[in-house]
Amino acid sequence: SPERVNWPRQRGHDVPRDTNAAVVNTVVTPIEGEAIEALAGTWYRIPKAIEKFADRYALAGNNLRGIDFARRAAMLEQAASVVLEMVRQLRGLKLEPMKELNDRLRAIENEADRLMLELYRDLYAGTYDGMQVLLIKDFFELLEKAIDRCREAGSVAYRIVLTNA
């Protein structure tokens, strides 16, 4: 439905404002405002990447029958969950838990990169027609970009802890 497709877009626009408000209203923090804004900015880019996927999927869904996005979508969900936990960990500014989360996020991103190489190998093998290659490549790259956006947000959170711990 249109409301379901637009929901990520509407929520995505609220992310920077909500992040700043949550930090200001719930935590008296030694974290600089610039660092909080950098985190909110990178966090905002995550739903924007997902929104792009959803918009294009709504347009091309019929041409994507039989294409399984579940594995990469699950990886994106894991990456987003790790980023959320990293943001929650900012309250304590403890380096070790944040390092562990950063390592988990890096491992998810590395696995996503490996899967992209496998996808390229399959696409270049010639088993798909031109339109399918274009669509498959585009959609999987959009999911990869969303995972990369999670990694960027996690890196900002990690740097905040490194700077303030």
Coordinates of C-alpha atoms in Angstrom, one line a residue:
S1 CA 0.0 0.0 0.0
P2 CA 1.2 3.6 -0.5
E3 CA 1.1 4.3 3.2
R4 CA 3.4 1.3 3.8
V5 CA 5.9 2.5 1.2
N6 CA 5.9 6.1 2.5
W7 CA 6.3 5.2 6.1
P8 CA 10.1 4.8 5.9
R9 CA 10.3 8.2 4.2
Q10 CA 8.2 9.9 6.8
R11 CA 10.2 8.3 9.7
G12 CA 13.5 9.0 7.9
H13 CA 12.8 12.7 8.0
D14 CA 12.3 12.6 11.7
V15 CA 15.6 10.7 12.5
P16 CA 18.0 13.7 12.9
R17 CA 15.4 15.7 15.0
D18 CA 14.6 12.7 17.1
T19 CA 18.2 11.8 17.7
N20 CA 19.1 15.2 18.8
A21 CA 16.0 15.5 21.1
A22 CA 16.7 12.1 22.6
V23 CA 20.2 12.9 23.5
V24 CA 19.4 16.3 24.8
N25 CA 16.3 15.3 26.8
T26 CA 17.6 12.0 28.3
V27 CA 21.3 12.4 28.8
V28 CA 23.6 15.1 30.1
T29 CA 26.5 14.3 27.9
P30 CA 30.1 15.3 27.4
I31 CA 29.6 14.6 23.7
E32 CA 30.0 17.6 21.5
G33 CA 27.0 18.8 19.6
E34 CA 28.9 18.4 16.3
A35 CA 29.4 14.7 17.1
I36 CA 25.7 14.3 17.8
E37 CA 24.8 16.0 14.6
A38 CA 27.3 13.8 12.6
L39 CA 25.7 10.7 14.1
A40 CA 22.2 12.0 13.3
G41 CA 23.3 12.8 9.8
T42 CA 24.7 9.3 9.2
W43 CA 21.7 7.7 10.9
Y44 CA 19.4 9.7 8.6
R45 CA 21.1 8.2 5.5
I46 CA 20.1 4.6 6.5
P47 CA 16.4 5.0 6.0
K48 CA 17.0 7.1 2.9
A49 CA 18.9 4.1 1.3
I50 CA 16.0 1.8 2.3
E51 CA 13.5 4.2 0.9
K52 CA 15.2 4.2 -2.4
F53 CA 15.0 0.4 -2.5
A54 CA 11.3 0.5 -1.6
D55 CA 10.5 3.1 -4.2
R56 CA 12.2 1.2 -7.0
Y57 CA 10.8 -2.1 -5.8
A58 CA 7.3 -0.6 -6.1
L59 CA 8.0 0.3 -9.7
A60 CA 9.8 -2.9 -10.7
G61 CA 8.3 -5.6 -8.4
N62 CA 6.8 -7.6 -11.3
N63 CA 10.2 -7.9 -12.9
L64 CA 11.8 -9.3 -9.8
R65 CA 9.8 -12.5 -9.3
G66 CA 12.0 -15.3 -8.1
I67 CA 14.7 -12.9 -6.9
D68 CA 15.4 -13.6 -3.2
F69 CA 16.4 -10.5 -1.1
A70 CA 15.8 -12.3 2.2
R71 CA 19.5 -13.0 3.1
R72 CA 20.7 -9.5 2.5
A73 CA 17.6 -7.9 4.0
A74 CA 18.3 -10.0 7.2
M75 CA 21.9 -8.7 7.1
L76 CA 20.6 -5.1 6.8
E77 CA 18.3 -5.7 9.8
Q78 CA 21.2 -7.1 11.8
A79 CA 23.4 -4.1 10.9
A80 CA 20.6 -1.6 11.8
S81 CA 20.1 -3.4 15.2
V82 CA 23.9 -3.2 15.9
V83 CA 23.8 0.5 15.1
L84 CA 20.8 1.0 17.4
E85 CA 22.7 -0.8 20.2
M86 CA 25.8 1.4 19.5
V87 CA 23.7 4.5 19.9
R88 CA 22.3 3.1 23.2
Q89 CA 25.8 2.4 24.4
L90 CA 26.8 6.0 24.0
R91 CA 25.3 6.7 27.4
G92 CA 28.0 4.8 29.1
L93 CA 30.9 5.7 26.8
K94 CA 32.5 2.4 27.5
L95 CA 35.1 1.4 25.0
E96 CA 35.0 -2.4 25.2
P97 CA 31.3 -3.0 24.5
M98 CA 31.4 -0.4 21.7
K99 CA 34.5 -2.1 20.2
E100 CA 32.7 -5.4 20.2
L101 CA 29.7 -3.9 18.5
N102 CA 31.9 -2.2 15.9
D103 CA 33.6 -5.5 15.2
R104 CA 30.2 -7.2 14.7
L105 CA 29.1 -4.4 12.3
R106 CA 32.4 -4.7 10.4
A107 CA 31.8 -8.5 10.1
I108 CA 28.3 -7.9 8.7
E109 CA 29.6 -5.4 6.2
N110 CA 32.4 -7.8 5.1
E111 CA 30.0 -10.6 4.6
A112 CA 27.7 -8.3 2.6
D113 CA 30.7 -7.3 0.4
R114 CA 31.6 -11.0 -0.1
L115 CA 28.0 -11.7 -1.2
M116 CA 28.2 -8.9 -3.7
L117 CA 31.2 -10.5 -5.3
E118 CA 29.3 -13.8 -5.5
L119 CA 26.4 -11.9 -7.1
Y120 CA 28.6 -10.3 -9.7
R121 CA 30.1 -13.7 -10.5
D122 CA 26.6 -15.1 -11.1
L123 CA 25.5 -12.1 -13.1
Y124 CA 28.6 -12.2 -15.3
A125 CA 28.1 -15.9 -16.0
G126 CA 25.4 -15.1 -18.5
T127 CA 22.4 -16.9 -17.0
Y128 CA 20.3 -13.7 -16.9
D129 CA 19.1 -11.5 -19.7
G130 CA 20.2 -7.9 -19.9
M131 CA 17.1 -6.4 -18.1
Q132 CA 17.4 -9.0 -15.3
V133 CA 21.1 -8.2 -14.8
L134 CA 20.4 -4.5 -14.6
L135 CA 17.6 -4.9 -12.0
I136 CA 19.3 -7.5 -9.9
K137 CA 22.5 -5.5 -9.8
D138 CA 20.7 -2.3 -8.9
F139 CA 18.5 -3.8 -6.2
F140 CA 21.3 -5.7 -4.5
E141 CA 23.6 -2.7 -4.6
L142 CA 20.9 -0.6 -2.9
L143 CA 20.7 -3.1 -0.1
E144 CA 24.5 -3.1 0.1
K145 CA 24.5 0.7 0.3
A146 CA 22.0 0.6 3.2
I147 CA 24.4 -1.8 5.0
D148 CA 27.3 0.6 4.2
R149 CA 25.2 3.4 5.7
C150 CA 24.8 1.4 8.9
R151 CA 28.6 0.9 9.0
E152 CA 29.1 4.7 8.6
A153 CA 26.8 5.4 11.5
G154 CA 28.5 2.8 13.6
S155 CA 31.9 4.3 12.8
V156 CA 30.7 7.7 14.0
A157 CA 29.3 6.2 17.2
Y158 CA 32.6 4.4 17.8
R159 CA 34.7 7.5 17.2
I160 CA 32.5 9.4 19.7
V161 CA 33.3 6.8 22.3
L162 CA 37.0 6.8 21.4
T163 CA 37.1 10.6 21.8
N164 CA 35.1 10.8 25.0
A165 CA 35.9 7.5 26.9

